[in-house]
Amino acid sequence: MGGLEKKKYERGAATNYITRNRARKKLQLSLPDFRRLCILKGIYPHEPKHKKKVNKGSTAPRTFYLLKDIKFLLHEPIVNKFREYKVFVRKLRKAYGKSEWGTVERLKDNKPTYKLDHIVKERYPTFIDALRDLDDALSMCFLFSTFPRTGKCHVQTIQLCRRLAVEFQNYVIASRSLRKVFLSIKGIYYQAEVLGQPITWITPYAFAHDHPTDVDYRVMATFTEFYTTLLGFVNFRLYQSLNLVYPPKIDSQAEDELKPAEGKEYAMDSESYLEKLSGLSASLARAVAPTHEDEVEMDEFPVEGETAELMDAKKKEQEALEKHKKLFEGLRFFLNREVPREPLAFVIRCFGGQVSWDKSLCIGATYEATDPSITHHIIDRPHLDKQVVGRYYLQPQWVFDSVNAKLCLPVADYFPGVLLPPHLSPFVTEKEGDYVPPEKLKLLALQRGENPGAGYEESEEEEEEEEEEEEEGDNDKEEEEDESEKEEEMKLQKMEEQKTQSTQSNKVTAGKVRVEDKQRLEQEQQSEEKRLAIMMMKKREKYLYKKIMFGKKRKIREANKLAEKRKAHDAALKEQKKKKKKARQA
Amino acid sequence: MEQPSLSSDTQELSESEESVYSGLEDSGSDSESSGSAEEEEEEEEDEDEEEDEEESSGSPSAPQTQARGFPGQRRSLQDDSPLDEYEQDSSDEEDIRNTVGNIPMEWYQDFPHVGYDLDGRRIYKPLRSRDELDLFLEKMENPEYWRTVQDRQTGADVRLSEEQLELVQRLQRGQFGDVNFDPYEPSVDFFSHEVRIHPVTNRPADKRSFIPSLVEKEKVSKLVHAIKMGWIQPRKPKENVPTFYDLWAQEDPNSILGRHKMHVPAPKIPLPGHEESYNPPPEFLLSPEEKLAWEQQDPSERRLGFIPQKFRSLRAVPAYSRFIHERFERCLDLYLCPRQRKMRVNVDPEDLIPKLPRPRDLQPFPTTQALIYRGHSSLVRTLSVSPSGQWFASGSDDGSVRLWEVSSGRCLRSLTLGAVVRSVAWNPNPSICLLAVALEEQVLLVNPGLGDRLLVAATDQLLDSWEAPEEERVQPVRWIPASPEERAKGIRLLVQHDKPVTQVTWHAKGDYWASVVRNPGGRQVLIHQSSRRWSQDPFRKSPGMIQCVQFHPLRPYFLVASQRSVRIYNLLRQELTKKLQSNCQWISSMAVHPGGDNVICGSYDSKLAWFDLDLSTRPYRLLRHHRRALRSVAFHRRYPLFASGSDDGTVIVCHGMVYSDLLQNPLLVPLKVLKGHAPALDLGVLDVAFHPHQPWLFSSGADGTVRLYT
């Protein structure tokens, strides 16, 4: 056979990938520049399917980029800007060294800048794409907007982040698109639905950061640079979609209200503008005057069968959503000083409530604490000395829980000083077999329109009464309960065994044949058959099977553990209650 | 008198300036460095004298007053009038009769002279022969004494004049030395902001201030040229473009770039669960043990990145210290983490289980433990069933061979041999009643004396019919006829090897048998013919450590299992026909299918390899049923069954159907896991054997029992 000898690694997967160092050399960029370029352009390493082949036989750990991606970077105009900037820095340093101040001035005036517009367009060809990727951008902007104005990063960046974050919040308020809120120990999670896309972001609690030393702020700043551009364009588009003016302007009517009556100027108009906006209490100006006509009614087409059901369900959902959006409509809230103002104001305004706060707290307070029309007063201290009749004094968790439950929860559990019910994550949807906390069950029942909480408590009370009447009977009852529980437990365990095919020894003992055990025998036989069949599995399949079964078992185990813990906790609580009661009686 | 005073003042000023600018050290600085007050007085005195002189020569100082304030031009002026300069140099004015210079005069204390004059002659100190008394007398008598001072340099007494005295007094009072100097003169601000009609200096302007500069012209013309050529752009006004606009005004969903095919969108951050809440349900909080375990775990292994906490109210929630970290890690993940599209296996685990025929349909096979044969006091290493299936023999570490009746479980005979019995093998020929027992370095051929008396007698006769050949052949072993007392026990022949024997096995015909000797590197396998009492070593060189050997049931083949492979030799043609690679680490046992085309090998790494000799030299199937080392394997002679006994105390019976159709692969189905043997000394089941006719299985274990499963 003639022909040239085929060389290894000159075709196939090896030619599709390029290592980072080679990519860097090809682009003639320094590592920091390359990193920035990758961040801005959204280029990331790919994990090849056959790493060894791509790595030319070596198994050394390397990161690989797609060659296509790198070629794509070659034509990026920003690369040239990077080089220009490098030259600029060199020239500037030289001018400084020679004390040529005129040159310095001129150079600084012509500092090369770049724009990221085209990159945003390129990375997100459609607006929906951009919305899909907005989570990280929002989280980052909200984080940066809380940074101090010193060190770490440019003040302009921080200000821009703050502005964009406030703009986005205002949009969410205006469009009423907030869906879920969650107070976690890390920060506050929000989920909004914009154009059908769920957007989740997290904001830290309002405290000073202790800046860690092992974090590279340059990387974060580069990301923020891109994210601010993205968020700016997204904000513009979103405002446009609502016919709002961008950059946002406070409604003139609202502005008049906001103006301090006594003529005490808070600050210059230009300075206080962002603050007024971030007060989140004023509505925004619209480009086109809103016409107070109802929303466009969906045309109804005659439909049949399943589609009709589907449509019905859809309609119901739509109604529920509308109701959810108007959750706090007509309620007037007042935030006490110790309550985190921004998140609460944001959430309340998102659901149509009116909100105000102490005038000393922030600009934008619309009414005072003494206003008689206030319906809900949010406080976060054990008790308040002067209480006004005619309003609920509630802890802030009520607002968040109500939003997540999509209905105004009974207020009794949230009075000041009361031990709060657990705050559940709205992002968890339990599947079958998962552990569901009892509070969630109660909530689901509430949403269905039942009132299990009251019933539950009543029964408890009754039980207690019974206790008082006759302890023995109570004990019996408890025992019965226990027994029934035990039975259930046994059943559960059996089920588990079936599920997990525990390899317990089942000795075959000769002797009497029990009639009632036939079923069990059958089961045993089946399980043994299964076990034997598992023995015949191929190695790879067996591995996979074991892995899956391990995962399933672990899930069950964890759910059981949680349930057990809860039970123990409840038992302990009950015991305590009893003791207290006895002490009271004695 | 104003004029001269002014001039003298300016003179002084100019002088000091000059000293600074010209860099010359003049007397002023000299005098400062010299020590005592008296001398200073003297110097001042000198200067006074100078001043006097200068006062007299007022005119030459005029140009200097002009030049004041223009130190740069001053030198040229001075060059014009060199005489003046020397006139004013105060160092020349000094009284330099003594040439020692400016030195501490104490150095001349012990000498008669105080220095040298211009001609180099010594200047002697004036004679001072006066003692204290004389001094005192002079002080009292001389009216001029108070105004007399000693000149250090010459040692002479000097009488101060009236003017000098006055000067000293003025200085002592802190007044200016010059009487005529008025310190309270109104100051004249020459260089004020006010424009005067007269210039401060009377210097005429330079010519170059009237004509245009050539250098500047050149520069300007260069700039003009650069601007004309477009090299210098005029400063652009900052364009006021709105930073944000409708970027997606014309969005084109079809304009997906080529790279987007390979694009793997970054996964979103998982949403928080209940445990992350600031006020989670109580069951999500960690107990102290769990918390400890969490802390001891490596951060990368933790399932939760944080410890769930409960706060009584929102007010009590602190900042999360790792917030920035987590955002940063997300950033790193976004741009550094290699992405790969992975297909998530979404299989029902039930589908993975192979569909096998149900064991119930493959009956008969042993399912229950029927009998336990107790009697051995130590582990039962070996077991052999008689071809009739009525008896079986077991050999144990307690040094005995027991013969049992299968159906009743009775021990019929017990031969105490006094050493560990390694292997027993019942002669497969039903017409011969003979048992081979491997006992250390001997193999005993025992006639158990069970069954038909004729058969027993025939066997004895067969063994005794041997006649010694004429010429003695050299044999690797010695055949020793049994002594009378041994004969009474049933032993007929002793075959003495030179090394311990580990296994004996019979050929199907019952005449030949083979023994395996533990003799690494040397002669390991021997084939014996009992009727001719003749032994031979079939191999020229040993094929590694031999574990066990087996005669092929139908063909003249001999199977030898070494550590990793099984070699099949053709005994007729005396050559290696096949070498089976077992894919195991260490073969422990081997059995041949009665059909002759399949071999199974048990190994110490708990694998069982099924070989199809027609298919390949690699195993058709590797079965990993046992959890521990396999000790023995066995085929049933009639039923499609095989069994394996392992150290984990179980015997697994499998269905091993071999089809006569060559295209159909053997069907292997595990049927039953038989338990019963209690593990002892880390050993479980040591030997398994099937009943020749019935679907029964015998197993011997380390617990000293033999069990029958039916």
PDB file of C-alpha atoms in Angstrom, chain B residues 466-599:
ATOM      1  CA  TRP B 466       0.646 -57.273  39.165  1.00  0.00           C
ATOM      2  CA  GLU B 467       3.890 -58.982  38.401  1.00  0.00           C
ATOM      3  CA  ALA B 468       7.154 -57.242  38.684  1.00  0.00           C
ATOM      4  CA  PRO B 469       8.672 -56.706  35.272  1.00  0.00           C
ATOM      5  CA  GLU B 470      11.964 -58.319  34.428  1.00  0.00           C
ATOM      6  CA  GLU B 471      13.935 -55.203  34.200  1.00  0.00           C
ATOM      7  CA  GLU B 472      13.413 -52.654  36.928  1.00  0.00           C
ATOM      8  CA  ARG B 473      12.541 -49.265  35.475  1.00  0.00           C
ATOM      9  CA  VAL B 474      13.548 -46.069  37.114  1.00  0.00           C
ATOM     10  CA  GLN B 475      10.387 -44.430  38.421  1.00  0.00           C
ATOM     11  CA  PRO B 476       9.801 -41.045  39.984  1.00  0.00           C
ATOM     12  CA  VAL B 477       7.903 -42.672  42.819  1.00  0.00           C
ATOM     13  CA  ARG B 478       8.078 -45.886  44.810  1.00  0.00           C
ATOM     14  CA  TRP B 479       5.151 -48.296  44.799  1.00  0.00           C
ATOM     15  CA  ILE B 480       5.036 -50.031  48.173  1.00  0.00           C
ATOM     16  CA  PRO B 481       2.649 -52.851  48.887  1.00  0.00           C
ATOM     17  CA  ALA B 482       0.813 -52.404  52.182  1.00  0.00           C
ATOM     18  CA  SER B 483       1.904 -54.205  55.309  1.00  0.00           C
ATOM     19  CA  PRO B 484      -0.536 -56.691  56.864  1.00  0.00           C
ATOM     20  CA  GLU B 485      -1.877 -54.315  59.476  1.00  0.00           C
ATOM     21  CA  GLU B 486      -2.368 -51.647  56.863  1.00  0.00           C
ATOM     22  CA  ARG B 487      -4.023 -54.189  54.688  1.00  0.00           C
ATOM     23  CA  ALA B 488      -6.435 -54.878  57.475  1.00  0.00           C
ATOM     24  CA  LYS B 489      -7.394 -51.226  57.394  1.00  0.00           C
ATOM     25  CA  GLY B 490      -8.093 -51.523  53.699  1.00  0.00           C
ATOM     26  CA  ILE B 491      -4.945 -49.964  52.379  1.00  0.00           C
ATOM     27  CA  ARG B 492      -3.640 -51.868  49.419  1.00  0.00           C
ATOM     28  CA  LEU B 493      -0.828 -49.819  47.991  1.00  0.00           C
ATOM     29  CA  LEU B 494       1.310 -46.894  49.064  1.00  0.00           C
ATOM     30  CA  VAL B 495       2.796 -44.641  46.438  1.00  0.00           C
ATOM     31  CA  GLN B 496       5.646 -42.757  47.955  1.00  0.00           C
ATOM     32  CA  HIS B 497       6.372 -39.380  46.375  1.00  0.00           C
ATOM     33  CA  ASP B 498       9.314 -37.188  47.226  1.00  0.00           C
ATOM     34  CA  LYS B 499       7.220 -34.102  47.971  1.00  0.00           C
ATOM     35  CA  PRO B 500       3.796 -33.542  49.568  1.00  0.00           C
ATOM     36  CA  VAL B 501       0.899 -34.454  47.314  1.00  0.00           C
ATOM     37  CA  THR B 502      -1.933 -31.946  47.048  1.00  0.00           C
ATOM     38  CA  GLN B 503      -4.368 -33.598  44.682  1.00  0.00           C
ATOM     39  CA  VAL B 504      -5.219 -36.961  43.212  1.00  0.00           C
ATOM     40  CA  THR B 505      -7.645 -37.484  40.395  1.00  0.00           C
ATOM     41  CA  TRP B 506      -8.757 -40.516  38.444  1.00  0.00           C
ATOM     42  CA  HIS B 507      -9.149 -41.036  34.783  1.00  0.00           C
ATOM     43  CA  ALA B 508     -12.710 -41.944  33.806  1.00  0.00           C
ATOM     44  CA  LYS B 509     -11.665 -45.506  32.990  1.00  0.00           C
ATOM     45  CA  GLY B 510     -10.345 -45.989  36.484  1.00  0.00           C
ATOM     46  CA  ASP B 511      -6.912 -47.327  35.724  1.00  0.00           C
ATOM     47  CA  TYR B 512      -4.876 -44.217  35.368  1.00  0.00           C
ATOM     48  CA  TRP B 513      -4.705 -41.531  37.945  1.00  0.00           C
ATOM     49  CA  ALA B 514      -2.760 -38.340  38.329  1.00  0.00           C
ATOM     50  CA  SER B 515      -1.251 -36.665  41.346  1.00  0.00           C
ATOM     51  CA  VAL B 516      -0.150 -33.091  41.838  1.00  0.00           C
ATOM     52  CA  VAL B 517       2.956 -32.598  43.937  1.00  0.00           C
ATOM     53  CA  ARG B 518       3.804 -29.335  45.597  1.00  0.00           C
ATOM     54  CA  ASN B 519       7.230 -28.906  44.116  1.00  0.00           C
ATOM     55  CA  PRO B 520       7.595 -25.478  42.572  1.00  0.00           C
ATOM     56  CA  GLY B 521      10.059 -25.471  39.743  1.00  0.00           C
ATOM     57  CA  GLY B 522      10.471 -29.244  39.697  1.00  0.00           C
ATOM     58  CA  ARG B 523       8.353 -32.195  38.822  1.00  0.00           C
ATOM     59  CA  GLN B 524       4.781 -31.362  39.748  1.00  0.00           C
ATOM     60  CA  VAL B 525       2.451 -33.702  37.922  1.00  0.00           C
ATOM     61  CA  LEU B 526       2.670 -37.448  37.754  1.00  0.00           C
ATOM     62  CA  ILE B 527       0.465 -39.898  35.928  1.00  0.00           C
ATOM     63  CA  HIS B 528       0.191 -43.333  37.417  1.00  0.00           C
ATOM     64  CA  GLN B 529      -1.225 -46.604  36.207  1.00  0.00           C
ATOM     65  CA  SER B 530      -2.390 -48.600  39.163  1.00  0.00           C
ATOM     66  CA  SER B 531      -2.718 -51.937  37.380  1.00  0.00           C
ATOM     67  CA  ARG B 532       0.883 -51.876  36.178  1.00  0.00           C
ATOM     68  CA  ARG B 533       2.189 -49.963  39.191  1.00  0.00           C
ATOM     69  CA  TRP B 534       3.868 -47.650  36.843  1.00  0.00           C
ATOM     70  CA  SER B 535       4.342 -43.863  37.055  1.00  0.00           C
ATOM     71  CA  GLN B 536       5.628 -41.304  34.677  1.00  0.00           C
ATOM     72  CA  ASP B 537       6.257 -37.606  34.491  1.00  0.00           C
ATOM     73  CA  PRO B 538       4.443 -36.304  31.409  1.00  0.00           C
ATOM     74  CA  PHE B 539       6.169 -32.926  31.202  1.00  0.00           C
ATOM     75  CA  ARG B 540       9.682 -32.090  30.328  1.00  0.00           C
ATOM     76  CA  LYS B 541       9.457 -28.756  32.025  1.00  0.00           C
ATOM     77  CA  SER B 542       6.981 -27.480  34.511  1.00  0.00           C
ATOM     78  CA  PRO B 543       4.435 -24.929  33.326  1.00  0.00           C
ATOM     79  CA  GLY B 544       4.482 -22.755  36.456  1.00  0.00           C
ATOM     80  CA  MET B 545       2.787 -23.449  39.744  1.00  0.00           C
ATOM     81  CA  ILE B 546       0.216 -26.124  39.083  1.00  0.00           C
ATOM     82  CA  GLN B 547      -3.004 -25.799  41.054  1.00  0.00           C
ATOM     83  CA  CYS B 548      -4.947 -28.820  39.872  1.00  0.00           C
ATOM     84  CA  VAL B 549      -5.204 -31.318  37.058  1.00  0.00           C
ATOM     85  CA  GLN B 550      -8.091 -33.124  35.491  1.00  0.00           C
ATOM     86  CA  PHE B 551      -8.569 -35.877  32.947  1.00  0.00           C
ATOM     87  CA  HIS B 552     -10.931 -35.125  30.152  1.00  0.00           C
ATOM     88  CA  PRO B 553     -14.002 -37.339  30.588  1.00  0.00           C
ATOM     89  CA  LEU B 554     -14.257 -38.406  26.947  1.00  0.00           C
ATOM     90  CA  ARG B 555     -11.150 -37.596  24.990  1.00  0.00           C
ATOM     91  CA  PRO B 556      -7.530 -38.387  25.765  1.00  0.00           C
ATOM     92  CA  TYR B 557      -6.919 -34.899  27.039  1.00  0.00           C
ATOM     93  CA  PHE B 558      -5.262 -33.808  30.194  1.00  0.00           C
ATOM     94  CA  LEU B 559      -6.077 -30.427  31.718  1.00  0.00           C
ATOM     95  CA  VAL B 560      -3.525 -28.676  33.833  1.00  0.00           C
ATOM     96  CA  ALA B 561      -4.432 -25.486  35.693  1.00  0.00           C
ATOM     97  CA  SER B 562      -1.555 -23.248  36.595  1.00  0.00           C
ATOM     98  CA  GLN B 563      -1.964 -19.972  38.435  1.00  0.00           C
ATOM     99  CA  ARG B 564      -3.552 -18.008  35.650  1.00  0.00           C
ATOM    100  CA  SER B 565      -4.224 -20.338  32.760  1.00  0.00           C
ATOM    101  CA  VAL B 566      -5.435 -23.800  31.926  1.00  0.00           C
ATOM    102  CA  ARG B 567      -3.428 -25.887  29.501  1.00  0.00           C
ATOM    103  CA  ILE B 568      -5.005 -28.760  27.653  1.00  0.00           C
ATOM    104  CA  TYR B 569      -2.604 -31.501  26.505  1.00  0.00           C
ATOM    105  CA  ASN B 570      -3.332 -34.265  24.090  1.00  0.00           C
ATOM    106  CA  LEU B 571      -1.964 -37.342  25.797  1.00  0.00           C
ATOM    107  CA  LEU B 572      -1.909 -39.467  22.672  1.00  0.00           C
ATOM    108  CA  ARG B 573      -0.066 -37.040  20.491  1.00  0.00           C
ATOM    109  CA  GLN B 574       1.818 -35.666  23.458  1.00  0.00           C
ATOM    110  CA  GLU B 575       1.348 -32.006  22.621  1.00  0.00           C
ATOM    111  CA  LEU B 576      -0.321 -28.885  23.921  1.00  0.00           C
ATOM    112  CA  THR B 577      -3.635 -28.378  22.182  1.00  0.00           C
ATOM    113  CA  LYS B 578      -4.987 -25.321  23.891  1.00  0.00           C
ATOM    114  CA  LYS B 579      -4.171 -22.759  26.488  1.00  0.00           C
ATOM    115  CA  LEU B 580      -7.093 -21.072  28.186  1.00  0.00           C
ATOM    116  CA  GLN B 581      -6.570 -17.617  29.642  1.00  0.00           C
ATOM    117  CA  SER B 582      -8.649 -17.408  32.728  1.00  0.00           C
ATOM    118  CA  ASN B 583      -8.597 -13.627  33.388  1.00  0.00           C
ATOM    119  CA  CYS B 584      -8.285 -14.512  37.054  1.00  0.00           C
ATOM    120  CA  GLN B 585      -5.452 -13.889  39.430  1.00  0.00           C
ATOM    121  CA  TRP B 586      -5.134 -17.324  40.912  1.00  0.00           C
ATOM    122  CA  ILE B 587      -7.078 -20.384  39.893  1.00  0.00           C
ATOM    123  CA  SER B 588      -8.130 -22.578  42.774  1.00  0.00           C
ATOM    124  CA  SER B 589     -10.153 -25.322  41.175  1.00  0.00           C
ATOM    125  CA  MET B 590     -11.404 -26.607  37.882  1.00  0.00           C
ATOM    126  CA  ALA B 591     -14.145 -28.864  36.598  1.00  0.00           C
ATOM    127  CA  VAL B 592     -14.913 -30.239  33.159  1.00  0.00           C
ATOM    128  CA  HIS B 593     -18.392 -30.462  31.789  1.00  0.00           C
ATOM    129  CA  PRO B 594     -19.386 -34.107  31.214  1.00  0.00           C
ATOM    130  CA  GLY B 595     -20.036 -33.147  27.582  1.00  0.00           C
ATOM    131  CA  GLY B 596     -16.384 -32.272  27.395  1.00  0.00           C
ATOM    132  CA  ASP B 597     -16.630 -28.944  25.624  1.00  0.00           C
ATOM    133  CA  ASN B 598     -16.920 -26.660  28.609  1.00  0.00           C
ATOM    134  CA  VAL B 599     -14.658 -26.028  31.529  1.00  0.00           C
TER     135      VAL B 599
END
